Amino acid sequence: MLRTERLKVIGLTIMPIFLVACGGLGGADGDSSVSRIVENAIENQVFVEGGEFELGDVGRPDGSAYVTLVDHSRPAIEVRVDSYSISRYETTWGQMRVYYEATGRLSQYEASPFKQRYVTSPTDDRLSPYFRNKPARVPNYGEAEGYCDWLAQETGLPFALPTEAQWEYAARSRGREVAYATDSGEVQKDPYLRRPTEYVDPSIPPSGNTLIHSSLKFERRPVGSYPPNSLGLYDMTGNVAEWTQDWFQEDYYEQAPRDNPSGPEKPANPDRPEKTVRDWGGHGDSMGGAGTVFMRAGEPVSASGTGFRCVVNHPEPIN
């Protein structure tokens, strides 16, 4: 039984959205998996009311910068973002597998070294690094963008990767002056991955409020293992780093537009195009303020190992 809804996006009528009221689409297992992913993608969107905020490293109370290794996040600038929705969770191994299968993408990686590590089959084993509810790390930027585009096609909603302004605005709970996207705005690291690899025990329950350790270990916690920030968003500090849609430019804040900034129009280096990655705490980096919500840096679009979440660019709540 299908329910059809129409929404208006910035004054334009979009295609009908088909939500499953009961059962799968056509009853097939694959279709059922797709329908569940689509339903969850909509249900897990958190509405973020737009507004003005200071994008960038606003500095500690004593005036010193949070990020000291690079100055990419300075100067902080006053910008405005429109309302949008953003996924409550990072995209998981299980969700990515359904996308790869539904779009015929698996064949692209048959002979690829990425196949076993980044395009792998998820498992129901909670102790496995590939447990279906642990955050996926994709083989390149294109698959992150492709997943959000696929959701847009399946739903008729304007799913996309977030701009880095959208990402930071949400991570900072609508622009609050906090350094970490945690329940307290501060960080209490889970010591989970500090042990030698052979002694890492996935059965140990999470503790603290984020996982920022270690870039040398592949294991991560299931999404939503730690308390969310005040908007209800999980793992925007720690677990895995996240792609944004913006081309990376070191001094972008010095010339960014103040209204809905979305990055440079083209890569700074066409021979090595890079997109902006946020939450470097998710890569395991924390020295020099790299674990804060202000840290930004570029990754080549061909780089593997980064996660992501999608937004819906619609001015009203979609769920």
mmCIF file of C-alpha atoms in Angstrom:
data_model
loop_
_atom_site.group_PDB
_atom_site.id
_atom_site.type_symbol
_atom_site.label_atom_id
_atom_site.label_comp_id
_atom_site.label_asym_id
_atom_site.label_seq_id
_atom_site.Cartn_x
_atom_site.Cartn_y
_atom_site.Cartn_z
ATOM 1 C CA MET A 1 0.000 0.000 0.000
ATOM 2 C CA LEU A 2 1.599 3.288 -1.066
ATOM 3 C CA ARG A 3 1.001 6.794 0.165
ATOM 4 C CA THR A 4 1.820 9.628 -2.242
ATOM 5 C CA GLU A 5 2.788 13.065 -0.993
ATOM 6 C CA ARG A 6 3.746 16.246 -2.801
ATOM 7 C CA LEU A 7 5.969 18.928 -1.339
ATOM 8 C CA LYS A 8 6.955 22.322 -2.647
ATOM 9 C CA VAL A 9 10.668 23.129 -2.631
ATOM 10 C CA ILE A 10 11.450 26.822 -2.736
ATOM 11 C CA GLY A 11 8.322 27.480 -4.760
ATOM 12 C CA LEU A 12 8.792 24.580 -7.192
ATOM 13 C CA THR A 13 6.664 21.447 -7.229
ATOM 14 C CA ILE A 14 8.815 18.351 -7.062
ATOM 15 C CA MET A 15 8.113 14.789 -8.080
ATOM 16 C CA PRO A 16 5.781 12.673 -5.941
ATOM 17 C CA ILE A 17 7.360 11.007 -2.924
ATOM 18 C CA PHE A 18 6.435 7.379 -2.369
ATOM 19 C CA LEU A 19 6.567 6.267 1.247
ATOM 20 C CA VAL A 20 5.872 2.729 2.285
ATOM 21 C CA ALA A 21 2.912 2.449 4.595
ATOM 22 C CA CYS A 22 3.141 -1.320 4.925
ATOM 23 C CA GLY A 23 5.348 -3.992 3.412
ATOM 24 C CA GLY A 24 7.968 -3.525 0.694
ATOM 25 C CA LEU A 25 7.707 -2.151 -2.809
ATOM 26 C CA GLY A 26 6.464 -5.127 -4.805
ATOM 27 C CA GLY A 27 7.378 -7.483 -1.964
ATOM 28 C CA ALA A 28 10.897 -8.261 -3.216
ATOM 29 C CA ASP A 29 13.665 -8.397 -0.625
ATOM 30 C CA GLY A 30 15.790 -5.865 -2.514
ATOM 31 C CA ASP A 31 12.904 -3.479 -2.946
ATOM 32 C CA SER A 32 12.003 -3.912 0.694
ATOM 33 C CA SER A 33 15.566 -2.965 1.690
ATOM 34 C CA VAL A 34 15.419 0.106 -0.531
ATOM 35 C CA SER A 35 12.066 1.127 0.918
ATOM 36 C CA ARG A 36 13.381 0.804 4.465
ATOM 37 C CA ILE A 37 16.448 2.890 3.670
ATOM 38 C CA VAL A 38 14.269 5.569 2.064
ATOM 39 C CA GLU A 39 11.842 5.631 4.976
ATOM 40 C CA ASN A 40 14.657 5.840 7.506
ATOM 41 C CA ALA A 41 16.401 8.565 5.553
ATOM 42 C CA ILE A 42 13.295 10.727 5.840
ATOM 43 C CA GLU A 43 12.451 9.815 9.430
ATOM 44 C CA ASN A 44 15.990 10.528 10.634
ATOM 45 C CA GLN A 45 16.173 14.038 9.211
ATOM 46 C CA VAL A 46 16.401 16.695 11.936
ATOM 47 C CA PHE A 47 15.052 20.116 11.018
ATOM 48 C CA VAL A 48 17.506 22.988 11.532
ATOM 49 C CA GLU A 49 15.954 26.440 11.546
ATOM 50 C CA GLY A 50 18.135 28.842 9.595
ATOM 51 C CA GLY A 51 19.777 31.939 10.957
ATOM 52 C CA GLU A 52 22.972 33.947 11.284
ATOM 53 C CA PHE A 53 26.135 32.752 12.999
ATOM 54 C CA GLU A 54 29.897 33.149 13.000
ATOM 55 C CA LEU A 55 31.324 30.512 10.664
ATOM 56 C CA GLY A 56 34.817 29.547 11.702
ATOM 57 C CA ASP A 57 37.064 29.439 14.741
ATOM 58 C CA VAL A 58 35.455 31.927 17.125
ATOM 59 C CA GLY A 59 38.280 31.421 19.629
ATOM 60 C CA ARG A 60 38.518 30.509 23.277
ATOM 61 C CA PRO A 61 37.259 32.837 26.010
ATOM 62 C CA ASP A 62 40.816 34.176 26.383
ATOM 63 C CA GLY A 63 40.907 35.097 22.688
ATOM 64 C CA SER A 64 43.259 32.322 21.564
ATOM 65 C CA ALA A 65 42.303 30.102 18.632
ATOM 66 C CA TYR A 66 41.023 26.570 19.101
ATOM 67 C CA VAL A 67 42.794 25.297 15.961
ATOM 68 C CA THR A 68 46.492 26.083 16.167
ATOM 69 C CA LEU A 69 48.136 23.823 13.574
ATOM 70 C CA VAL A 70 46.587 25.602 10.564
ATOM 71 C CA ASP A 71 44.631 28.830 10.067
ATOM 72 C CA HIS A 72 42.116 27.508 7.496
ATOM 73 C CA SER A 73 39.197 28.203 9.852
ATOM 74 C CA ARG A 74 40.044 31.867 10.369
ATOM 75 C CA PRO A 75 38.953 34.591 10.246
ATOM 76 C CA ALA A 76 35.508 33.688 11.552
ATOM 77 C CA ILE A 77 32.846 35.450 9.475
ATOM 78 C CA GLU A 78 29.196 36.298 10.018
ATOM 79 C CA VAL A 79 27.032 34.315 7.586
ATOM 80 C CA ARG A 80 23.402 33.351 7.151
ATOM 81 C CA VAL A 81 22.026 29.935 6.242
ATOM 82 C CA ASP A 82 18.507 29.018 5.192
ATOM 83 C CA SER A 83 16.534 26.372 7.054
ATOM 84 C CA TYR A 84 17.239 22.761 6.100
ATOM 85 C CA SER A 85 17.202 19.261 7.575
ATOM 86 C CA ILE A 86 20.214 17.044 8.293
ATOM 87 C CA SER A 87 20.561 13.358 9.067
ATOM 88 C CA ARG A 88 20.563 12.436 12.720
ATOM 89 C CA TYR A 89 23.219 9.784 12.052
ATOM 90 C CA GLU A 90 26.228 9.152 9.855
ATOM 91 C CA THR A 91 25.514 6.866 6.893
ATOM 92 C CA THR A 92 26.104 3.207 7.785
ATOM 93 C CA TRP A 93 27.636 0.146 6.130
ATOM 94 C CA GLY A 94 24.194 -1.379 5.778
ATOM 95 C CA GLN A 95 22.755 1.666 4.024
ATOM 96 C CA MET A 96 25.694 1.943 1.640
ATOM 97 C CA ARG A 97 25.407 -1.718 0.652
ATOM 98 C CA VAL A 98 21.753 -1.250 -0.354
ATOM 99 C CA TYR A 99 22.764 1.788 -2.426
ATOM 100 C CA TYR A 100 25.600 -0.078 -4.169
ATOM 101 C CA GLU A 101 23.295 -2.970 -5.028
ATOM 102 C CA ALA A 102 20.324 -0.833 -6.073
ATOM 103 C CA THR A 103 22.416 1.317 -8.409
ATOM 104 C CA GLY A 104 24.618 -1.434 -9.840
ATOM 105 C CA ARG A 105 27.715 0.160 -8.345
ATOM 106 C CA LEU A 106 29.222 -3.075 -6.997
ATOM 107 C CA SER A 107 30.557 -4.044 -10.415
ATOM 108 C CA GLN A 108 32.667 -0.877 -10.421
ATOM 109 C CA TYR A 109 34.789 -2.316 -7.619
ATOM 110 C CA GLU A 110 35.173 -5.982 -8.570
ATOM 111 C CA ALA A 111 38.885 -5.596 -9.309
ATOM 112 C CA SER A 112 39.464 -2.684 -6.963
ATOM 113 C CA PRO A 113 41.645 -2.734 -3.834
ATOM 114 C CA PHE A 114 38.785 -0.813 -2.189
ATOM 115 C CA LYS A 115 36.386 -3.762 -2.470
ATOM 116 C CA GLN A 116 37.270 -5.589 0.736
ATOM 117 C CA ARG A 117 37.782 -2.509 2.879
ATOM 118 C CA TYR A 118 35.253 0.087 1.714
ATOM 119 C CA VAL A 119 32.672 -1.715 -0.465
ATOM 120 C CA THR A 120 32.327 -4.727 1.762
ATOM 121 C CA SER A 121 29.314 -6.783 2.800
ATOM 122 C CA PRO A 122 27.955 -5.602 6.158
ATOM 123 C CA THR A 123 27.255 -8.118 8.885
ATOM 124 C CA ASP A 124 24.793 -8.535 11.755
ATOM 125 C CA ASP A 125 27.719 -9.248 14.092
ATOM 126 C CA ARG A 126 27.918 -6.277 16.462
ATOM 127 C CA LEU A 127 31.544 -7.149 17.226
ATOM 128 C CA SER A 128 32.642 -6.811 13.588
ATOM 129 C CA PRO A 129 34.160 -3.590 12.186
ATOM 130 C CA TYR A 130 31.576 -4.023 9.404
ATOM 131 C CA PHE A 131 28.522 -4.329 11.646
ATOM 132 C CA ARG A 132 25.735 -2.853 9.528
ATOM 133 C CA ASN A 133 25.029 0.002 11.988
ATOM 134 C CA LYS A 134 28.616 1.210 12.199
ATOM 135 C CA PRO A 135 29.481 4.272 10.093
ATOM 136 C CA ALA A 136 30.535 3.536 6.525
ATOM 137 C CA ARG A 137 33.703 4.911 5.042
ATOM 138 C CA VAL A 138 33.432 5.316 1.310
ATOM 139 C CA PRO A 139 36.059 4.658 -1.395
ATOM 140 C CA ASN A 140 35.859 8.209 -2.765
ATOM 141 C CA TYR A 141 33.872 11.438 -2.655
ATOM 142 C CA GLY A 142 31.735 10.402 -5.624
ATOM 143 C CA GLU A 143 30.051 7.578 -3.711
ATOM 144 C CA ALA A 144 29.076 9.915 -0.860
ATOM 145 C CA GLU A 145 27.598 12.387 -3.316
ATOM 146 C CA GLY A 146 26.039 9.530 -5.267
ATOM 147 C CA TYR A 147 24.257 8.140 -2.209
ATOM 148 C CA CYS A 148 22.610 11.486 -1.440
ATOM 149 C CA ASP A 149 21.677 11.908 -5.114
ATOM 150 C CA TRP A 150 20.162 8.421 -5.071
ATOM 151 C CA LEU A 151 18.015 9.338 -2.071
ATOM 152 C CA ALA A 152 16.890 12.439 -3.966
ATOM 153 C CA GLN A 153 15.826 10.297 -6.909
ATOM 154 C CA GLU A 154 14.050 7.762 -4.696
ATOM 155 C CA THR A 155 12.157 10.343 -2.632
ATOM 156 C CA GLY A 156 11.741 13.383 -4.885
ATOM 157 C CA LEU A 157 13.247 15.434 -2.044
ATOM 158 C CA PRO A 158 16.351 17.612 -2.484
ATOM 159 C CA PHE A 159 18.814 15.367 -0.646
ATOM 160 C CA ALA A 160 22.454 16.433 -0.975
ATOM 161 C CA LEU A 161 25.716 16.498 0.917
ATOM 162 C CA PRO A 162 25.836 19.429 3.342
ATOM 163 C CA THR A 163 27.765 22.575 2.633
ATOM 164 C CA GLU A 164 30.413 23.084 5.258
ATOM 165 C CA ALA A 165 28.430 26.061 6.580
ATOM 166 C CA GLN A 166 25.402 23.785 7.028
ATOM 167 C CA TRP A 167 27.577 21.138 8.633
ATOM 168 C CA GLU A 168 29.137 23.530 11.144
ATOM 169 C CA TYR A 169 25.879 25.343 11.924
ATOM 170 C CA ALA A 170 24.253 22.017 12.832
ATOM 171 C CA ALA A 171 27.292 20.642 14.678
ATOM 172 C CA ARG A 172 27.343 23.773 16.816
ATOM 173 C CA SER A 173 23.590 23.499 17.529
ATOM 174 C CA ARG A 174 22.636 26.466 15.334
ATOM 175 C CA GLY A 175 25.910 28.299 15.729
ATOM 176 C CA ARG A 176 26.503 28.186 19.472
ATOM 177 C CA GLU A 177 30.064 28.982 20.541
ATOM 178 C CA VAL A 178 30.980 25.395 21.393
ATOM 179 C CA ALA A 179 34.090 23.535 20.318
ATOM 180 C CA TYR A 180 32.591 20.047 20.247
ATOM 181 C CA ALA A 181 29.299 18.670 18.923
ATOM 182 C CA THR A 182 28.616 16.731 22.103
ATOM 183 C CA ASP A 183 25.907 16.820 24.741
ATOM 184 C CA SER A 184 27.965 19.210 26.897
ATOM 185 C CA GLY A 185 29.920 21.122 24.246
ATOM 186 C CA GLU A 186 33.043 19.610 25.779
ATOM 187 C CA VAL A 187 34.727 16.268 25.169
ATOM 188 C CA GLN A 188 35.161 13.197 27.347
ATOM 189 C CA LYS A 189 36.942 10.681 25.135
ATOM 190 C CA ASP A 190 35.947 7.032 25.159
ATOM 191 C CA PRO A 191 39.215 5.133 25.845
ATOM 192 C CA TYR A 192 37.926 2.244 23.710
ATOM 193 C CA LEU A 193 40.618 2.279 20.992
ATOM 194 C CA ARG A 194 43.600 3.290 23.106
ATOM 195 C CA ARG A 195 44.566 -0.314 23.722
ATOM 196 C CA PRO A 196 46.934 -2.279 21.454
ATOM 197 C CA THR A 197 44.924 -3.579 18.505
ATOM 198 C CA GLU A 198 44.902 -7.164 19.739
ATOM 199 C CA TYR A 199 43.191 -6.060 22.972
ATOM 200 C CA VAL A 200 40.429 -3.926 21.476
ATOM 201 C CA ASP A 201 37.200 -5.545 22.655
ATOM 202 C CA PRO A 202 34.032 -4.416 20.801
ATOM 203 C CA SER A 203 31.869 -5.905 23.553
ATOM 204 C CA ILE A 204 32.996 -3.182 25.982
ATOM 205 C CA PRO A 205 30.128 -0.659 26.315
ATOM 206 C CA PRO A 206 30.745 2.941 25.209
ATOM 207 C CA SER A 207 31.829 5.456 27.827
ATOM 208 C CA GLY A 208 32.465 9.185 27.722
ATOM 209 C CA ASN A 209 30.691 11.231 25.050
ATOM 210 C CA THR A 210 32.748 10.741 21.869
ATOM 211 C CA LEU A 211 35.265 8.508 20.102
ATOM 212 C CA ILE A 212 38.356 10.446 18.988
ATOM 213 C CA HIS A 213 40.955 7.696 18.707
ATOM 214 C CA SER A 214 42.697 6.377 16.711
ATOM 215 C CA SER A 215 43.486 7.146 13.083
ATOM 216 C CA LEU A 216 45.511 3.913 12.964
ATOM 217 C CA LYS A 217 42.552 1.688 13.874
ATOM 218 C CA PHE A 218 39.678 0.851 11.525
ATOM 219 C CA GLU A 219 37.185 -0.109 14.228
ATOM 220 C CA ARG A 220 34.466 2.382 15.233
ATOM 221 C CA ARG A 221 31.305 2.386 17.371
ATOM 222 C CA PRO A 222 27.778 1.950 15.957
ATOM 223 C CA VAL A 223 26.195 5.287 15.050
ATOM 224 C CA GLY A 224 24.342 6.868 17.956
ATOM 225 C CA SER A 225 26.482 5.220 20.645
ATOM 226 C CA TYR A 226 27.161 8.520 22.409
ATOM 227 C CA PRO A 227 24.833 11.313 23.566
ATOM 228 C CA PRO A 228 23.793 13.734 20.789
ATOM 229 C CA ASN A 229 24.291 17.475 20.689
ATOM 230 C CA SER A 230 21.391 19.676 21.729
ATOM 231 C CA LEU A 231 19.786 19.429 18.260
ATOM 232 C CA GLY A 232 19.690 15.640 18.539
ATOM 233 C CA LEU A 233 22.562 14.970 16.101
ATOM 234 C CA TYR A 234 24.989 12.144 16.764
ATOM 235 C CA ASP A 235 28.711 11.747 16.076
ATOM 236 C CA MET A 236 29.397 15.168 14.589
ATOM 237 C CA THR A 237 32.439 15.038 16.827
ATOM 238 C CA GLY A 238 34.257 11.734 16.465
ATOM 239 C CA ASN A 239 33.578 8.269 15.045
ATOM 240 C CA VAL A 240 34.328 9.104 11.366
ATOM 241 C CA ALA A 241 35.216 12.295 9.506
ATOM 242 C CA GLU A 242 32.604 13.587 7.044
ATOM 243 C CA TRP A 243 32.583 14.869 3.462
ATOM 244 C CA THR A 244 30.921 18.164 2.588
ATOM 245 C CA GLN A 245 30.039 19.334 -0.926
ATOM 246 C CA ASP A 246 32.358 22.377 -0.872
ATOM 247 C CA TRP A 247 35.554 22.568 -2.880
ATOM 248 C CA PHE A 248 38.392 23.182 -0.434
ATOM 249 C CA GLN A 249 40.289 26.446 -0.403
ATOM 250 C CA GLU A 250 42.558 27.366 2.488
ATOM 251 C CA ASP A 251 41.601 31.057 2.627
ATOM 252 C CA TYR A 252 37.955 30.625 1.585
ATOM 253 C CA TYR A 253 36.602 32.439 4.662
ATOM 254 C CA GLU A 254 38.380 35.623 3.576
ATOM 255 C CA GLN A 255 36.229 35.838 0.441
ATOM 256 C CA ALA A 256 33.149 33.703 1.170
ATOM 257 C CA PRO A 257 29.709 35.218 0.496
ATOM 258 C CA ARG A 258 27.716 36.006 3.623
ATOM 259 C CA ASP A 259 24.494 34.458 2.339
ATOM 260 C CA ASN A 260 24.432 30.636 2.244
ATOM 261 C CA PRO A 261 28.133 30.117 1.429
ATOM 262 C CA SER A 262 28.703 26.905 -0.499
ATOM 263 C CA GLY A 263 32.407 26.914 -1.268
ATOM 264 C CA PRO A 264 34.433 28.042 -4.286
ATOM 265 C CA GLU A 265 32.985 27.480 -7.755
ATOM 266 C CA LYS A 266 35.900 25.246 -8.770
ATOM 267 C CA PRO A 267 38.810 23.427 -7.130
ATOM 268 C CA ALA A 268 41.838 25.478 -6.169
ATOM 269 C CA ASN A 269 44.062 22.941 -7.924
ATOM 270 C CA PRO A 270 42.320 21.284 -10.921
ATOM 271 C CA ASP A 271 45.104 18.689 -11.087
ATOM 272 C CA ARG A 272 44.333 17.567 -7.530
ATOM 273 C CA PRO A 273 40.718 18.551 -6.772
ATOM 274 C CA GLU A 274 39.846 18.473 -3.085
ATOM 275 C CA LYS A 275 36.586 18.669 -1.176
ATOM 276 C CA THR A 276 36.286 20.023 2.354
ATOM 277 C CA VAL A 277 36.192 17.402 5.097
ATOM 278 C CA ARG A 278 34.865 18.226 8.557
ATOM 279 C CA ASP A 279 35.112 16.476 11.943
ATOM 280 C CA TRP A 280 38.763 15.539 11.824
ATOM 281 C CA GLY A 281 38.240 14.062 15.270
ATOM 282 C CA GLY A 282 36.595 11.248 13.310
ATOM 283 C CA HIS A 283 39.934 10.548 11.623
ATOM 284 C CA GLY A 284 41.444 10.278 15.094
ATOM 285 C CA ASP A 285 43.075 13.705 15.032
ATOM 286 C CA SER A 286 42.848 15.848 18.154
ATOM 287 C CA MET A 287 46.188 17.644 18.510
ATOM 288 C CA GLY A 288 46.227 21.386 17.967
ATOM 289 C CA GLY A 289 42.453 21.669 18.079
ATOM 290 C CA ALA A 290 41.953 19.252 15.173
ATOM 291 C CA GLY A 291 39.206 17.446 17.084
ATOM 292 C CA THR A 292 37.025 20.549 17.349
ATOM 293 C CA VAL A 293 34.084 21.459 15.115
ATOM 294 C CA PHE A 294 36.160 24.299 13.654
ATOM 295 C CA MET A 295 38.832 22.167 11.989
ATOM 296 C CA ARG A 296 38.564 22.079 8.188
ATOM 297 C CA ALA A 297 40.893 20.653 5.571
ATOM 298 C CA GLY A 298 40.783 19.234 2.078
ATOM 299 C CA GLU A 299 40.840 15.640 0.873
ATOM 300 C CA PRO A 300 41.294 14.601 -2.779
ATOM 301 C CA VAL A 301 37.995 13.499 -4.302
ATOM 302 C CA SER A 302 39.653 10.119 -4.957
ATOM 303 C CA ALA A 303 40.583 9.651 -1.277
ATOM 304 C CA SER A 304 39.077 6.728 0.611
ATOM 305 C CA GLY A 305 38.131 6.310 4.245
ATOM 306 C CA THR A 306 35.837 9.274 4.983
ATOM 307 C CA GLY A 307 32.169 9.034 6.017
ATOM 308 C CA PHE A 308 29.252 11.407 5.513
ATOM 309 C CA ARG A 309 25.630 12.318 6.184
ATOM 310 C CA CYS A 310 23.030 13.942 3.915
ATOM 311 C CA VAL A 311 20.879 17.052 4.215
ATOM 312 C CA VAL A 312 17.535 17.965 2.660
ATOM 313 C CA ASN A 313 17.460 21.511 1.313
ATOM 314 C CA HIS A 314 13.835 22.294 2.061
ATOM 315 C CA PRO A 315 12.712 25.295 4.173
ATOM 316 C CA GLU A 316 10.166 23.276 6.185
ATOM 317 C CA PRO A 317 10.411 20.014 8.151
ATOM 318 C CA ILE A 318 9.954 16.999 5.857
ATOM 319 C CA ASN A 319 8.832 14.540 8.527
#
